Amino acid sequence: MTPIELTAELKKKASNLGFQLTACCPAVTPSGIHQFHEWIERGYAGTMDYLPDRKAAYAHPKHVMPGVRSLLVMAMHYGQGDPADASMGSGKVARYAWGSSDYHDVIHDRLKILKQYHQELVPEGTCRGVVDTAPLCERDFAQMAGLGWIGKNTLLIHLEQGSYFFLSILLSSEELQYDSPQEKDHCGTCTACLDQCPTNAFPEPFVLDATKCISYLTIEHRGVIPDELKPGMGDWVFGCDICQDVCPWNHRGAQSTEKEFAATSRFNRLDLPLLFEMDDEVFRRTFRTTPLWRARRDGILRNAAIALGNQKASRHLDVLRSAAQTESPAVQDACRWAIAQIESVQE
């Protein structure tokens, strides 16, 4: 089977599996590796120690799969539905987590099928499917494959389909037909994403200081959140979509057709007081198969307390005072801060 034929078959199969965008690039050192190293040196990774710990592995895809020659880069849309109306006592969730399933599980299942198909087409070849967890600069490779450009908000943006999609990669030992890279940056003079970030997480265009990013603070960061960042978090409890919502290229983007990613009333917005009523077992049962599990219970309660503090509704004082008795320092700190915010408007 020629590279052209193999590529066509893999792309067709990927499309049938629900990947709306597919493109190929060679397995080489990513073009942005030096910027990645500089980003780590500037401390912008925060407490995400797994990034500097694996820094050397990002230098080439061979560290993920020995013998790799090509990458099939794929994108799958998320965000099916509309944001629920804001209400006092509810908290926002990033649209990638609105559905009933963790995207890792959904995409891994599809990648297993694609991998099996690769083995049928090339029995002597090897391949590996990854989504989000391997030391790969996915956005760099997606740009090299022509799926879009990396915008000022550091996310990959497709000219016609925006940025609301998950990236995944099939690493292959075979030579594929490579697509032309995306050379042009279509952000132009627009700075909407930079201007609208409430925590000023972009020190400059194309650079994200994760330690100030709401998504990092509500998901990856496990400890106490600095007081100066809490007001900017608003009522976000898990993730943040602001820099994507304001991007003009997302006004024309396609939505997901995956039922697992369709917005559910339970996760579109979270009932904040209800979160504090859940014990560990109920929390596990509710969130174990969703992306929200990544933040764990203490993280979600910390974020919920901050959201209630920013809403400044006195009827939530009892909930916060009770939750402040927890053993978690991060939850204690958030509850005490929230109580102070609410009491300040009662004086």
CSV table of C-alpha atoms in Angstrom, one decimal:
chain,number,residue,atom,x,y,z
A,1,MET,CA,0.0,0.0,0.0
A,2,THR,CA,1.4,3.4,-1.0
A,3,PRO,CA,1.7,6.3,1.4
A,4,ILE,CA,-1.1,8.1,-0.6
A,5,GLU,CA,-3.4,5.1,-0.3
A,6,LEU,CA,-2.7,4.4,3.3
A,7,THR,CA,-3.3,8.1,4.2
A,8,ALA,CA,-6.6,8.1,2.3
A,9,GLU,CA,-7.8,5.0,4.1
A,10,LEU,CA,-6.8,6.3,7.6
A,11,LYS,CA,-8.4,9.7,7.0
A,12,LYS,CA,-11.6,8.1,5.7
A,13,LYS,CA,-11.8,5.8,8.7
A,14,ALA,CA,-11.1,8.7,11.1
A,15,SER,CA,-13.8,10.7,9.6
A,16,ASN,CA,-16.3,7.8,9.9
A,17,LEU,CA,-15.3,7.6,13.6
A,18,GLY,CA,-16.3,11.2,14.2
A,19,PHE,CA,-13.1,13.2,13.7
A,20,GLN,CA,-14.2,16.2,11.7
A,21,LEU,CA,-10.7,17.3,10.8
A,22,THR,CA,-7.7,15.1,9.8
A,23,ALA,CA,-4.3,15.9,8.4
A,24,CYS,CA,-0.8,14.5,8.4
A,25,CYS,CA,2.7,15.7,9.1
A,26,PRO,CA,6.1,14.1,9.5
A,27,ALA,CA,7.4,13.1,13.0
A,28,VAL,CA,10.0,15.7,13.6
A,29,THR,CA,11.0,18.1,16.4
A,30,PRO,CA,8.1,20.5,16.9
A,31,SER,CA,8.6,24.0,15.6
A,32,GLY,CA,7.7,25.5,19.0
A,33,ILE,CA,10.0,23.5,21.2
A,34,HIS,CA,12.2,26.4,22.1
A,35,GLN,CA,9.2,28.6,23.1
A,36,PHE,CA,8.0,25.6,25.2
A,37,HIS,CA,11.3,25.5,27.0
A,38,GLU,CA,11.3,29.2,27.6
A,39,TRP,CA,7.7,29.1,28.8
A,40,ILE,CA,8.7,26.5,31.5
A,41,GLU,CA,11.7,28.6,32.5
A,42,ARG,CA,9.5,31.6,33.0
A,43,GLY,CA,7.5,29.6,35.6
A,44,TYR,CA,4.3,29.7,33.6
A,45,ALA,CA,3.6,26.0,34.1
A,46,GLY,CA,2.8,26.7,37.8
A,47,THR,CA,2.4,23.5,39.7
A,48,MET,CA,2.0,21.3,36.6
A,49,ASP,CA,5.2,19.5,37.4
A,50,TYR,CA,4.6,16.8,34.8
A,51,LEU,CA,5.5,19.3,32.1
A,52,PRO,CA,9.0,20.2,33.2
A,53,ASP,CA,9.5,16.6,34.4
A,54,ARG,CA,9.0,15.4,30.9
A,55,LYS,CA,10.5,18.4,29.1
A,56,ALA,CA,13.1,16.3,27.2
A,57,ALA,CA,10.4,13.9,25.9
A,58,TYR,CA,8.7,16.8,24.0
A,59,ALA,CA,11.7,17.2,21.7
A,60,HIS,CA,10.6,14.5,19.3
A,61,PRO,CA,7.6,12.1,18.9
A,62,LYS,CA,10.1,9.1,19.0
A,63,HIS,CA,10.1,9.5,22.8
A,64,VAL,CA,6.4,8.6,22.7
A,65,MET,CA,6.7,5.8,20.1
A,66,PRO,CA,10.1,4.6,18.9
A,67,GLY,CA,10.3,4.2,15.2
A,68,VAL,CA,7.5,6.8,14.5
A,69,ARG,CA,7.7,8.4,11.0
A,70,SER,CA,4.3,10.1,10.7
A,71,LEU,CA,1.5,11.7,12.6
A,72,LEU,CA,-2.1,11.7,11.7
A,73,VAL,CA,-3.5,14.7,13.6
A,74,MET,CA,-7.3,14.7,14.3
A,75,ALA,CA,-9.8,17.1,15.7
A,76,MET,CA,-13.2,16.3,17.3
A,77,HIS,CA,-15.7,19.1,18.1
A,78,TYR,CA,-17.2,19.6,21.5
A,79,GLY,CA,-19.7,22.1,23.0
A,80,GLN,CA,-23.0,20.8,21.7
A,81,GLY,CA,-25.8,23.0,23.1
A,82,ASP,CA,-26.0,26.5,24.6
A,83,PRO,CA,-24.9,27.9,27.9
A,84,ALA,CA,-27.5,27.7,30.6
A,85,ASP,CA,-28.9,31.0,32.0
A,86,ALA,CA,-26.9,32.3,34.9
A,87,SER,CA,-28.6,32.2,38.2
A,88,MET,CA,-27.6,32.9,41.8
A,89,GLY,CA,-26.1,29.8,43.4
A,90,SER,CA,-25.0,28.2,40.2
A,91,GLY,CA,-21.6,28.0,38.6
A,92,LYS,CA,-20.1,27.9,35.1
A,93,VAL,CA,-18.5,24.9,33.6
A,94,ALA,CA,-16.3,25.0,30.5
A,95,ARG,CA,-18.3,23.7,27.5
A,96,TYR,CA,-15.9,20.7,26.9
A,97,ALA,CA,-17.2,19.3,30.2
A,98,TRP,CA,-20.9,19.8,29.6
A,99,GLY,CA,-21.6,16.2,28.5
A,100,SER,CA,-22.1,12.9,30.2
A,101,SER,CA,-18.7,11.4,29.5
A,102,ASP,CA,-15.0,12.2,29.8
A,103,TYR,CA,-13.6,13.0,26.4
A,104,HIS,CA,-10.5,10.9,27.0
A,105,ASP,CA,-12.7,7.8,27.2
A,106,VAL,CA,-14.7,8.7,24.2
A,107,ILE,CA,-11.7,9.5,22.0
A,108,HIS,CA,-9.6,6.6,23.2
A,109,ASP,CA,-12.3,4.2,22.2
A,110,ARG,CA,-12.3,5.6,18.7
A,111,LEU,CA,-8.5,5.6,18.6
A,112,LYS,CA,-8.5,1.9,19.5
A,113,ILE,CA,-10.6,1.2,16.4
A,114,LEU,CA,-8.4,3.4,14.2
A,115,LYS,CA,-5.3,1.7,15.5
A,116,GLN,CA,-6.8,-1.8,14.8
A,117,TYR,CA,-7.6,-0.6,11.2
A,118,HIS,CA,-4.0,0.6,10.8
A,119,GLN,CA,-2.8,-2.8,11.8
A,120,GLU,CA,-5.1,-4.5,9.3
A,121,LEU,CA,-3.8,-2.2,6.5
A,122,VAL,CA,-0.2,-2.5,7.5
A,123,PRO,CA,0.3,-5.7,9.6
A,124,GLU,CA,4.0,-5.2,9.9
A,125,GLY,CA,3.6,-1.6,11.0
A,126,THR,CA,3.2,-0.1,14.5
A,127,CYS,CA,1.1,2.8,15.7
A,128,ARG,CA,-0.2,4.4,18.9
A,129,GLY,CA,-3.1,6.7,19.5
A,130,VAL,CA,-2.9,9.5,22.1
A,131,VAL,CA,-5.1,12.2,23.4
A,132,ASP,CA,-4.0,14.9,25.8
A,133,THR,CA,-1.7,12.8,28.0
A,134,ALA,CA,1.5,12.0,26.1
A,135,PRO,CA,4.4,14.5,25.9
A,136,LEU,CA,3.5,15.8,22.4
A,137,CYS,CA,3.2,19.4,21.3
A,138,GLU,CA,-0.2,18.7,19.7
A,139,ARG,CA,-0.9,22.3,18.6
A,140,ASP,CA,2.5,22.6,16.9
A,141,PHE,CA,1.9,19.4,15.0
A,142,ALA,CA,-1.6,20.4,14.1
A,143,GLN,CA,-0.3,23.6,12.6
A,144,MET,CA,2.4,21.7,10.8
A,145,ALA,CA,-0.4,19.4,9.3
A,146,GLY,CA,-2.4,22.5,8.2
A,147,LEU,CA,-5.3,22.2,10.7
A,148,GLY,CA,-5.0,25.8,11.7
A,149,TRP,CA,-2.8,28.4,13.4
A,150,ILE,CA,-2.0,28.9,17.0
A,151,GLY,CA,-3.8,32.1,18.0
A,152,LYS,CA,-3.0,34.8,20.5
A,153,ASN,CA,-4.9,32.8,23.1
A,154,THR,CA,-2.4,30.0,22.5
A,155,LEU,CA,-5.2,27.7,21.1
A,156,LEU,CA,-5.3,26.1,17.7
A,157,ILE,CA,-7.8,28.0,15.5
A,158,HIS,CA,-9.3,26.6,12.3
A,159,LEU,CA,-10.3,29.1,9.6
A,160,GLU,CA,-13.8,27.7,9.2
A,161,GLN,CA,-14.4,25.7,12.3
A,162,GLY,CA,-13.0,27.8,15.1
A,163,SER,CA,-11.3,26.2,18.2
A,164,TYR,CA,-13.9,24.2,20.1
A,165,PHE,CA,-12.3,20.8,19.4
A,166,PHE,CA,-10.2,18.2,21.0
A,167,LEU,CA,-6.9,17.2,19.4
A,168,SER,CA,-5.6,13.7,19.2
A,169,ILE,CA,-2.8,12.0,17.3
A,170,LEU,CA,-2.2,8.6,15.7
A,171,LEU,CA,1.6,8.0,15.6
A,172,SER,CA,2.5,5.7,12.8
A,173,SER,CA,5.7,3.8,11.8
A,174,GLU,CA,4.7,4.3,8.2
A,175,GLU,CA,5.3,7.1,5.7
A,176,LEU,CA,2.1,9.0,5.0
A,177,GLN,CA,1.1,11.7,2.5
A,178,TYR,CA,1.8,15.0,4.4
A,179,ASP,CA,-0.4,18.0,4.2
A,180,SER,CA,0.8,21.6,3.7
A,181,PRO,CA,1.4,23.4,7.0
A,182,GLN,CA,-0.6,26.4,8.0
A,183,GLU,CA,1.7,29.3,7.4
A,184,LYS,CA,-0.5,32.3,7.9
A,185,ASP,CA,-1.7,33.7,11.2
A,186,HIS,CA,-5.3,35.0,10.9
A,187,CYS,CA,-5.5,36.8,14.3
A,188,GLY,CA,-4.5,40.0,12.7
A,189,THR,CA,-4.8,43.1,14.9
A,190,CYS,CA,-7.6,41.5,17.0
A,191,THR,CA,-6.9,41.3,20.8
A,192,ALA,CA,-10.3,40.3,22.1
A,193,CYS,CA,-9.0,37.2,23.9
A,194,LEU,CA,-6.2,39.2,25.6
A,195,ASP,CA,-8.5,42.1,26.5
A,196,GLN,CA,-11.3,40.0,27.9
A,197,CYS,CA,-9.3,37.7,30.2
A,198,PRO,CA,-10.4,38.7,33.7
A,199,THR,CA,-7.2,37.5,35.4
A,200,ASN,CA,-4.8,39.0,32.9
A,201,ALA,CA,-3.4,35.6,32.1
A,202,PHE,CA,-1.7,36.7,28.9
A,203,PRO,CA,1.5,38.7,29.5
A,204,GLU,CA,1.8,39.1,25.8
A,205,PRO,CA,0.2,37.8,22.6
A,206,PHE,CA,0.7,34.0,22.1
A,207,VAL,CA,1.9,33.5,25.7
A,208,LEU,CA,-0.2,32.2,28.5
A,209,ASP,CA,0.8,32.5,32.1
A,210,ALA,CA,-1.0,29.4,33.4
A,211,THR,CA,-0.7,30.5,37.0
A,212,LYS,CA,-3.2,33.2,36.3
A,213,CYS,CA,-5.5,31.2,34.0
A,214,ILE,CA,-8.9,30.3,35.3
A,215,SER,CA,-8.8,26.9,33.7
A,216,TYR,CA,-5.5,26.1,35.5
A,217,LEU,CA,-6.7,27.6,38.8
A,218,THR,CA,-10.0,25.6,38.8
A,219,ILE,CA,-8.6,22.3,37.5
A,220,GLU,CA,-4.8,21.8,37.7
A,221,HIS,CA,-3.9,23.8,40.8
A,222,ARG,CA,-4.6,21.9,44.0
A,223,GLY,CA,-3.8,24.4,46.7
A,224,VAL,CA,-5.0,27.8,47.9
A,225,ILE,CA,-5.8,30.3,45.2
A,226,PRO,CA,-4.3,33.8,45.7
A,227,ASP,CA,-6.8,36.4,46.9
A,228,GLU,CA,-5.9,38.8,44.1
A,229,LEU,CA,-7.1,36.2,41.5
A,230,LYS,CA,-10.3,35.2,43.1
A,231,PRO,CA,-12.5,38.1,42.0
A,232,GLY,CA,-11.5,37.6,38.4
A,233,MET,CA,-12.7,33.9,38.6
A,234,GLY,CA,-16.3,35.1,38.7
A,235,ASP,CA,-18.6,32.1,38.9
A,236,TRP,CA,-16.4,29.7,36.9
A,237,VAL,CA,-16.2,26.4,38.8
A,238,PHE,CA,-14.5,24.2,36.3
A,239,GLY,CA,-12.4,25.6,33.4
A,240,CYS,CA,-13.1,28.8,31.4
A,241,ASP,CA,-14.3,29.6,27.9
A,242,ILE,CA,-13.8,33.4,27.8
A,243,CYS,CA,-10.9,33.6,25.4
A,244,GLN,CA,-12.7,31.3,23.0
A,245,ASP,CA,-16.1,32.8,23.4
A,246,VAL,CA,-14.9,36.2,22.3
A,247,CYS,CA,-12.8,34.9,19.4
A,248,PRO,CA,-14.4,36.0,16.1
A,249,TRP,CA,-13.4,32.8,14.4
A,250,ASN,CA,-15.7,30.8,16.8
A,251,HIS,CA,-18.8,32.7,15.6
A,252,ARG,CA,-18.8,30.4,12.6
A,253,GLY,CA,-17.4,27.2,14.2
A,254,ALA,CA,-19.2,23.9,13.9
A,255,GLN,CA,-20.7,22.2,16.9
A,256,SER,CA,-20.2,18.6,18.0
A,257,THR,CA,-22.6,15.9,17.0
A,258,GLU,CA,-21.4,13.4,19.6
A,259,LYS,CA,-24.2,12.6,22.1
A,260,GLU,CA,-21.6,12.1,24.9
A,261,PHE,CA,-20.6,15.8,24.5
A,262,ALA,CA,-24.2,17.2,24.4
A,263,ALA,CA,-24.9,19.6,27.2
A,264,THR,CA,-26.7,18.1,30.2
A,265,SER,CA,-28.6,20.2,32.6
A,266,ARG,CA,-26.6,18.7,35.5
A,267,PHE,CA,-23.2,19.8,34.1
A,268,ASN,CA,-24.0,22.9,31.9
A,269,ARG,CA,-24.2,24.8,35.2
A,270,LEU,CA,-23.5,23.4,38.6
A,271,ASP,CA,-25.8,23.8,41.6
A,272,LEU,CA,-23.3,25.1,44.1
A,273,PRO,CA,-25.0,24.5,47.4
A,274,LEU,CA,-25.8,21.0,46.3
A,275,LEU,CA,-22.0,20.4,45.8
A,276,PHE,CA,-21.5,21.0,49.5
A,277,GLU,CA,-24.1,18.4,50.4
A,278,MET,CA,-22.3,15.6,48.6
A,279,ASP,CA,-20.1,13.3,50.5
A,280,ASP,CA,-17.1,11.6,48.9
A,281,GLU,CA,-19.2,8.7,47.6
A,282,VAL,CA,-21.9,10.8,46.1
A,283,PHE,CA,-19.3,13.1,44.5
A,284,ARG,CA,-17.5,10.1,43.0
A,285,ARG,CA,-20.7,8.6,41.7
A,286,THR,CA,-21.7,11.9,40.1
A,287,PHE,CA,-18.4,13.0,38.5
A,288,ARG,CA,-16.2,9.9,38.2
A,289,THR,CA,-16.8,9.4,34.4
A,290,THR,CA,-16.7,13.1,33.6
A,291,PRO,CA,-13.9,15.6,33.1
A,292,LEU,CA,-14.8,17.3,36.4
A,293,TRP,CA,-13.3,14.4,38.3
A,294,ARG,CA,-9.9,15.8,37.5
A,295,ALA,CA,-10.3,18.7,39.9
A,296,ARG,CA,-11.4,16.2,42.7
A,297,ARG,CA,-13.9,17.1,45.4
A,298,ASP,CA,-11.7,19.6,47.3
A,299,GLY,CA,-10.9,21.5,44.2
A,300,ILE,CA,-14.6,21.7,43.1
A,301,LEU,CA,-15.7,22.8,46.6
A,302,ARG,CA,-12.9,25.4,46.7
A,303,ASN,CA,-14.0,26.8,43.3
A,304,ALA,CA,-17.7,26.7,44.3
A,305,ALA,CA,-16.9,28.7,47.5
A,306,ILE,CA,-15.1,31.4,45.5
A,307,ALA,CA,-18.0,31.6,43.0
A,308,LEU,CA,-20.5,32.0,45.9
A,309,GLY,CA,-18.2,34.7,47.3
A,310,ASN,CA,-18.2,36.6,44.0
A,311,GLN,CA,-22.0,36.3,43.8
A,312,LYS,CA,-22.3,37.9,47.3
A,313,ALA,CA,-25.6,36.4,48.2
A,314,SER,CA,-26.2,36.4,51.9
A,315,ARG,CA,-28.4,33.3,51.7
A,316,HIS,CA,-25.3,31.2,51.1
A,317,LEU,CA,-23.5,32.2,54.3
A,318,ASP,CA,-24.7,29.2,56.3
A,319,VAL,CA,-23.4,26.8,53.6
A,320,LEU,CA,-20.0,28.5,53.5
A,321,ARG,CA,-19.7,28.7,57.3
A,322,SER,CA,-20.4,25.0,57.5
A,323,ALA,CA,-18.0,24.1,54.7
A,324,ALA,CA,-15.3,26.2,56.3
A,325,GLN,CA,-15.0,23.5,59.0
A,326,THR,CA,-13.5,21.1,56.5
A,327,GLU,CA,-10.0,19.8,56.9
A,328,SER,CA,-8.9,21.0,53.4
A,329,PRO,CA,-6.8,24.2,53.7
A,330,ALA,CA,-7.8,25.3,50.2
A,331,VAL,CA,-11.5,24.9,50.9
A,332,GLN,CA,-11.2,26.6,54.3
A,333,ASP,CA,-9.4,29.6,52.7
A,334,ALA,CA,-12.0,29.9,49.9
A,335,CYS,CA,-14.9,29.7,52.3
A,336,ARG,CA,-13.4,32.3,54.7
A,337,TRP,CA,-12.7,34.6,51.7
A,338,ALA,CA,-16.2,34.1,50.4
A,339,ILE,CA,-17.8,34.8,53.8
A,340,ALA,CA,-15.8,38.1,54.0
A,341,GLN,CA,-17.0,39.1,50.5
A,342,ILE,CA,-20.6,38.6,51.4
A,343,GLU,CA,-20.4,40.2,54.8
A,344,SER,CA,-18.7,43.2,53.3
A,345,VAL,CA,-21.8,44.1,51.3
A,346,GLN,CA,-24.0,43.7,54.4
A,347,GLU,CA,-22.2,46.3,56.4
